[in-house]
mmCIF file of C-alpha atoms in Angstrom:
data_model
loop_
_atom_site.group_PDB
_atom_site.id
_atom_site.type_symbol
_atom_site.label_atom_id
_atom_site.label_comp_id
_atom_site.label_asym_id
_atom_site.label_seq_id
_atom_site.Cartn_x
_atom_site.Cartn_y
_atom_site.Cartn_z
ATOM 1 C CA UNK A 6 -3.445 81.433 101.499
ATOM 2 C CA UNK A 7 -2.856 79.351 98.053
ATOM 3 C CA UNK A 8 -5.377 78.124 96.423
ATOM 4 C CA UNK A 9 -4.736 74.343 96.517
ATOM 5 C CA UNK A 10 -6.851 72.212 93.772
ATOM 6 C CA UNK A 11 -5.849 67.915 93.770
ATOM 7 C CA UNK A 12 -4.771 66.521 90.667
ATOM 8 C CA UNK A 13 -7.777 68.278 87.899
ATOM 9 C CA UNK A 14 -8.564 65.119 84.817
ATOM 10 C CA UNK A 15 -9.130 67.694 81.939
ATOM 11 C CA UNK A 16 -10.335 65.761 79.443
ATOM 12 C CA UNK A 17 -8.958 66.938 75.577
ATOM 13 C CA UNK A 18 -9.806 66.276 72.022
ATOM 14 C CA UNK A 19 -7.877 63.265 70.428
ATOM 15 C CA UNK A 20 -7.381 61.094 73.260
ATOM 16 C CA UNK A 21 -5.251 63.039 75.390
ATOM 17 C CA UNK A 22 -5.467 63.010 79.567
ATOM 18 C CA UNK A 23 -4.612 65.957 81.226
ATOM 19 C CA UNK A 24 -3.567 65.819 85.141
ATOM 20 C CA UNK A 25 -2.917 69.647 86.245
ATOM 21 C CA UNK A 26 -1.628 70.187 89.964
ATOM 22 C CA UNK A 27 -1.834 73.770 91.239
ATOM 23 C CA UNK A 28 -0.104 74.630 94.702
ATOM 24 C CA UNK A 29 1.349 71.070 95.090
ATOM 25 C CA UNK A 30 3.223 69.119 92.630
ATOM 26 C CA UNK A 31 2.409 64.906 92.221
ATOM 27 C CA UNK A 32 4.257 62.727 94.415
ATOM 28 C CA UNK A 33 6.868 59.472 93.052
ATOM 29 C CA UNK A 34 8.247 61.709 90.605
ATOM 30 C CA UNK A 35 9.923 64.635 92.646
ATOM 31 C CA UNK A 36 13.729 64.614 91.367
ATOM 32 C CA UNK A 37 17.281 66.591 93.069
ATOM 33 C CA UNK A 38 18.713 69.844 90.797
ATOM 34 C CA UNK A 39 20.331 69.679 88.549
ATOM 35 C CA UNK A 40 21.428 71.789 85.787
ATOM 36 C CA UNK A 41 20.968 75.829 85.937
ATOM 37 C CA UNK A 42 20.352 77.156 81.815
ATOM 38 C CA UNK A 43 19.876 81.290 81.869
ATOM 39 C CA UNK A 44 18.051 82.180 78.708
ATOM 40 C CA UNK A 45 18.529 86.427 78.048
ATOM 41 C CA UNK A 46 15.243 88.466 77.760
ATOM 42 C CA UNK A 47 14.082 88.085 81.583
ATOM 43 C CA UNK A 48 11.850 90.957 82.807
ATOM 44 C CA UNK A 49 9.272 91.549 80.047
ATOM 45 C CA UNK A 50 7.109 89.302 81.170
ATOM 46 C CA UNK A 51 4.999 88.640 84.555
ATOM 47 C CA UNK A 52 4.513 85.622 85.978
ATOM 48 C CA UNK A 53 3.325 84.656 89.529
ATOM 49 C CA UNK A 54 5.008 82.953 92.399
ATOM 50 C CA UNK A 55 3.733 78.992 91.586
ATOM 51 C CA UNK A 56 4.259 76.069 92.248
ATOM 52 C CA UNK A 57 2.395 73.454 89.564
ATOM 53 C CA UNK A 58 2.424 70.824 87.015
ATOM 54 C CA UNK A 59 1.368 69.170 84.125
ATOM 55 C CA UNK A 60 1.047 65.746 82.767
ATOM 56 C CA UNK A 61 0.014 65.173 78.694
ATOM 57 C CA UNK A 62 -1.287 60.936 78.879
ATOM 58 C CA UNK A 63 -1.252 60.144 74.714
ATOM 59 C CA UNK A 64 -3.748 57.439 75.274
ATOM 60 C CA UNK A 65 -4.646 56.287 71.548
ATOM 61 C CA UNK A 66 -1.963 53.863 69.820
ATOM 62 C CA UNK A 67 1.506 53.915 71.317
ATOM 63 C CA UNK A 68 1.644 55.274 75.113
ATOM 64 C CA UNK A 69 3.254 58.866 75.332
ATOM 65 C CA UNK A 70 3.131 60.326 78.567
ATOM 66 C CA UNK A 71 5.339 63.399 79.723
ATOM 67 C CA UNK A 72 5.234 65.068 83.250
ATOM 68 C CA UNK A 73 6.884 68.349 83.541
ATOM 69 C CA UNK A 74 6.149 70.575 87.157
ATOM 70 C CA UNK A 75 8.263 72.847 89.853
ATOM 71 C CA UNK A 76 8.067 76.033 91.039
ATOM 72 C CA UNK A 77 8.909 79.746 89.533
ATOM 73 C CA UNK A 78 9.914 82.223 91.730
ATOM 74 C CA UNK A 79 9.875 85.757 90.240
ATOM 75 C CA UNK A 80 12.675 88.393 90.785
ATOM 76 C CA UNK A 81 12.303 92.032 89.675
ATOM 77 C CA UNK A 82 15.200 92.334 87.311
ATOM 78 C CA UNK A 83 17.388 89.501 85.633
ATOM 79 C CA UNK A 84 17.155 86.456 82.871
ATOM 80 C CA UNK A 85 14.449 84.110 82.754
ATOM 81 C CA UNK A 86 16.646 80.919 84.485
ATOM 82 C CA UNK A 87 15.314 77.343 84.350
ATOM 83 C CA UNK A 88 17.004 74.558 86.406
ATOM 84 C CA UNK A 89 16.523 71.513 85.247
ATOM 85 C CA UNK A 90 16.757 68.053 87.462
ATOM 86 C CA UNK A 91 19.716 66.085 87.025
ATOM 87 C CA UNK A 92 19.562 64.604 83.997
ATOM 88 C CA UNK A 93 19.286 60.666 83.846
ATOM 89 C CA UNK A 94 19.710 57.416 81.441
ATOM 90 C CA UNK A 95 16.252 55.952 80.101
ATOM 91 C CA UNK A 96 17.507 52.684 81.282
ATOM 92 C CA UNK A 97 18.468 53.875 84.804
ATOM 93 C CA UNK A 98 15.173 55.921 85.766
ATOM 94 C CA UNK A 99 13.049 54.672 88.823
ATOM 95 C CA UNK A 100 9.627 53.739 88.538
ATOM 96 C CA UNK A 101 6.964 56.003 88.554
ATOM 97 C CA UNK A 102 2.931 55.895 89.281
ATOM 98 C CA UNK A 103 3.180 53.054 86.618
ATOM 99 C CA UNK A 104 4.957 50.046 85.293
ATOM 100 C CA UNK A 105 5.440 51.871 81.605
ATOM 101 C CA UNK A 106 6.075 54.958 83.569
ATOM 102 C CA UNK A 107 9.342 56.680 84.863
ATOM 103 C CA UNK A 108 10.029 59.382 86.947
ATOM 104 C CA UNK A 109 12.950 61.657 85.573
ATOM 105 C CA UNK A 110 13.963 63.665 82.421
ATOM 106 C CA UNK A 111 16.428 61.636 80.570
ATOM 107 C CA UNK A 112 18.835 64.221 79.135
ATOM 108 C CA UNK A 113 18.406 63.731 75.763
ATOM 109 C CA UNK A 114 14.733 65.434 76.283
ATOM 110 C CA UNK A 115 16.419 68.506 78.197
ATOM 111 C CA UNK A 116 17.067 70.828 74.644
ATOM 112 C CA UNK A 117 12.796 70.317 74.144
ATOM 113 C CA UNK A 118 12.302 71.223 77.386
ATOM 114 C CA UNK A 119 13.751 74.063 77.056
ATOM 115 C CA UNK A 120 12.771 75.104 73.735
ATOM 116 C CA UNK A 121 8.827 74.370 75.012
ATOM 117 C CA UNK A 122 9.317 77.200 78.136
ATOM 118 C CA UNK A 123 11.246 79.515 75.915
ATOM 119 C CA UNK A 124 10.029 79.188 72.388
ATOM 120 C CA UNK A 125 6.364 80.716 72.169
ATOM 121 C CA UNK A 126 4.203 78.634 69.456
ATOM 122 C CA UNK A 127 3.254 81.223 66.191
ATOM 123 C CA UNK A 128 -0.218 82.226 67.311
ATOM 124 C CA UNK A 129 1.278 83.100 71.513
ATOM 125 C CA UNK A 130 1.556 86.397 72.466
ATOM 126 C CA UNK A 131 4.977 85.725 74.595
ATOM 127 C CA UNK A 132 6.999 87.313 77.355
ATOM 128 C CA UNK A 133 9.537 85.342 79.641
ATOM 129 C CA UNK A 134 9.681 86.885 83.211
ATOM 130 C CA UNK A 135 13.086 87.737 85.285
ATOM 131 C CA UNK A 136 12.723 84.737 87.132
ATOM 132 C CA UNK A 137 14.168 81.072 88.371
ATOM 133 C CA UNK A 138 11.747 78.340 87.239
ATOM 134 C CA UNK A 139 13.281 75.096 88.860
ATOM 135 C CA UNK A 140 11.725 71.668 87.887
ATOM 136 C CA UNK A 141 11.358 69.515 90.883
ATOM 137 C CA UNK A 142 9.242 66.792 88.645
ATOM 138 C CA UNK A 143 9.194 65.204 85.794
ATOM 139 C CA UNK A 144 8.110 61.419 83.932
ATOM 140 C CA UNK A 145 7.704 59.661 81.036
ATOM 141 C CA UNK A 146 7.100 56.129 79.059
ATOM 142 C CA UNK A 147 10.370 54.195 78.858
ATOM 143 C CA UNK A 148 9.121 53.265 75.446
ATOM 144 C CA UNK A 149 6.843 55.929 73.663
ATOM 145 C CA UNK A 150 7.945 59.693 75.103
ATOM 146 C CA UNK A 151 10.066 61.441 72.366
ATOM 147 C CA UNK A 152 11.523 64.934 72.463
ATOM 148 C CA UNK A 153 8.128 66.274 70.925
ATOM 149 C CA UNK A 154 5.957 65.212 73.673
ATOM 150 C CA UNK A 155 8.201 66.755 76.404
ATOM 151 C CA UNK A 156 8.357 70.165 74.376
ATOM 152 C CA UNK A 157 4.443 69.852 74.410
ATOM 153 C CA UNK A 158 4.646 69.021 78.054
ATOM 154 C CA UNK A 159 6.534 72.182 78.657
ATOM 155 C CA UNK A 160 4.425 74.326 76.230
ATOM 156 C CA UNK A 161 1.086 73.550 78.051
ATOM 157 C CA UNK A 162 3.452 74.007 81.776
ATOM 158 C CA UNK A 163 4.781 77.487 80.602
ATOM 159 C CA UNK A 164 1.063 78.430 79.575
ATOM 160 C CA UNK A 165 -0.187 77.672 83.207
ATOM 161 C CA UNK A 166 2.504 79.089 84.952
ATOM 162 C CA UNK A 167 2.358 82.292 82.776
ATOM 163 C CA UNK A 168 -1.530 83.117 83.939
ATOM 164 C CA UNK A 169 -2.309 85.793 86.100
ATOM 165 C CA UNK A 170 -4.633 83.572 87.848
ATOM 166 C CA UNK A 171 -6.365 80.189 87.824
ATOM 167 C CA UNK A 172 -10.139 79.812 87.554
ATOM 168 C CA UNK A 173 -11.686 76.385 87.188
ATOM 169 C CA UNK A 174 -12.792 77.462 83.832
ATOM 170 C CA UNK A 175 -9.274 78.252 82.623
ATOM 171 C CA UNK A 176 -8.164 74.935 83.474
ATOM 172 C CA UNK A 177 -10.449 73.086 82.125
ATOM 173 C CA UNK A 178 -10.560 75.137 78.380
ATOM 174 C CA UNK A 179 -8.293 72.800 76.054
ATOM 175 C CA UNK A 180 -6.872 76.276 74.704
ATOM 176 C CA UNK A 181 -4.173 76.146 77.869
ATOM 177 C CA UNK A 182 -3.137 72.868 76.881
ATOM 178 C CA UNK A 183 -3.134 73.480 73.036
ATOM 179 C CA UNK A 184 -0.699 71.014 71.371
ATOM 180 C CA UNK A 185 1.179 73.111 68.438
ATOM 181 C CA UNK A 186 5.585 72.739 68.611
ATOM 182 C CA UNK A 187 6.615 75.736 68.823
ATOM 183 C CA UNK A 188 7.640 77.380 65.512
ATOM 184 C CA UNK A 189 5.212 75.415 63.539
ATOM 185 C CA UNK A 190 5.086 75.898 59.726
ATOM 186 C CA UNK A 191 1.345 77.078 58.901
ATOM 187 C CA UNK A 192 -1.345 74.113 57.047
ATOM 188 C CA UNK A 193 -0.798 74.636 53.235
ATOM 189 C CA UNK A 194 -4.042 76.804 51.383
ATOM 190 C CA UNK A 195 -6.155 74.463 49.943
ATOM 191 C CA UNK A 196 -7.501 74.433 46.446
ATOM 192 C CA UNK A 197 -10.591 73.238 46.882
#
């Protein structure tokens, strides 16, 4: 039987609310199909049969919030395939959990999205599975989401779906939710 654990508050360094759902996925924000993007290299990775999300709550300064959660469904040979919900305007989206917040993944965030579950950040040992991952939910702020905080979204989604298994201790280390884009140039040396 899944393991079924209610919406987990991880707190994070640098004002930043996590929500995780594992075997369930938050309600007011479920969307229909949409789009179906195969990205080559399926099969080198293993991932589990899961269905979870993530939400990434920028509470300091200007609100960010991104949602990002569906299910991924392994297969033993193939691409890695994400389908992503029907894309929709910012100024069309319906109300989510809260006033500032919308359910759906306008499509100007969809090429960050998929970057985020494809693109492994520089320090990731990365492998994508043969496998359909199909995004059922998603939300942001109508004013302060951007294209980086839904790559981060998906970053910190791919991370939890890519774990062998889920132990209350994994979920709550901030190393699963680690907020680098991917590809990131490295800090300058210093000279001090």
């Amino acid at each position: 039987m899944p393991r079924y654990r209610p919406r987990l508050r991880r707190p994070h360094p640098g004002s930043l609310s996590v929500h995780v759902w594992v075997d369930d996925l938050p309600a007011g924000y479920r969307l229909p199909p949409g789009t179906e993007v195969r990205v080559s290299g399926g099969g080198l990775g293993l991932w589990p049969e899961r269905h979870a999300a993530v939400s990434l709550d920028f509470v300091s300064g200007i609100p960010r919030f991104g949602l990002l959660g569906g299910s991924f469904t392994p297969t033993s040979e193939g691409d890695f395939v994400v389908v992503l919900p029907a894309p929709v305007p910012l100024d069309e989206v319906p109300y989510g959990d809260a006033p500032d917040r919308r359910a759906g993944l306008p499509g100007e965030f969809h090429a960050a999205v998929l970057r985020g579950l494809a693109e492994p950040a520089a320090s990731e040992p990365f492998a994508l599975p043969a496998g359909t991952l199909t995004l059922e939910v998603a939300g942001h702020d109508v004013v302060g989401t951007s294209s980086l905080v839904m790559l981060r979204v998906a970053q910190a989604l791919r991370r939890l779906l890519a774990q062998p298994s889920l132990t209350e201790a994994l979920l709550a280390d901030p190393a699963l939710y680690e907020l680098r884009p991917a590809a990131e140039a490295p800090s300058p040396p210093s000279n001090r």
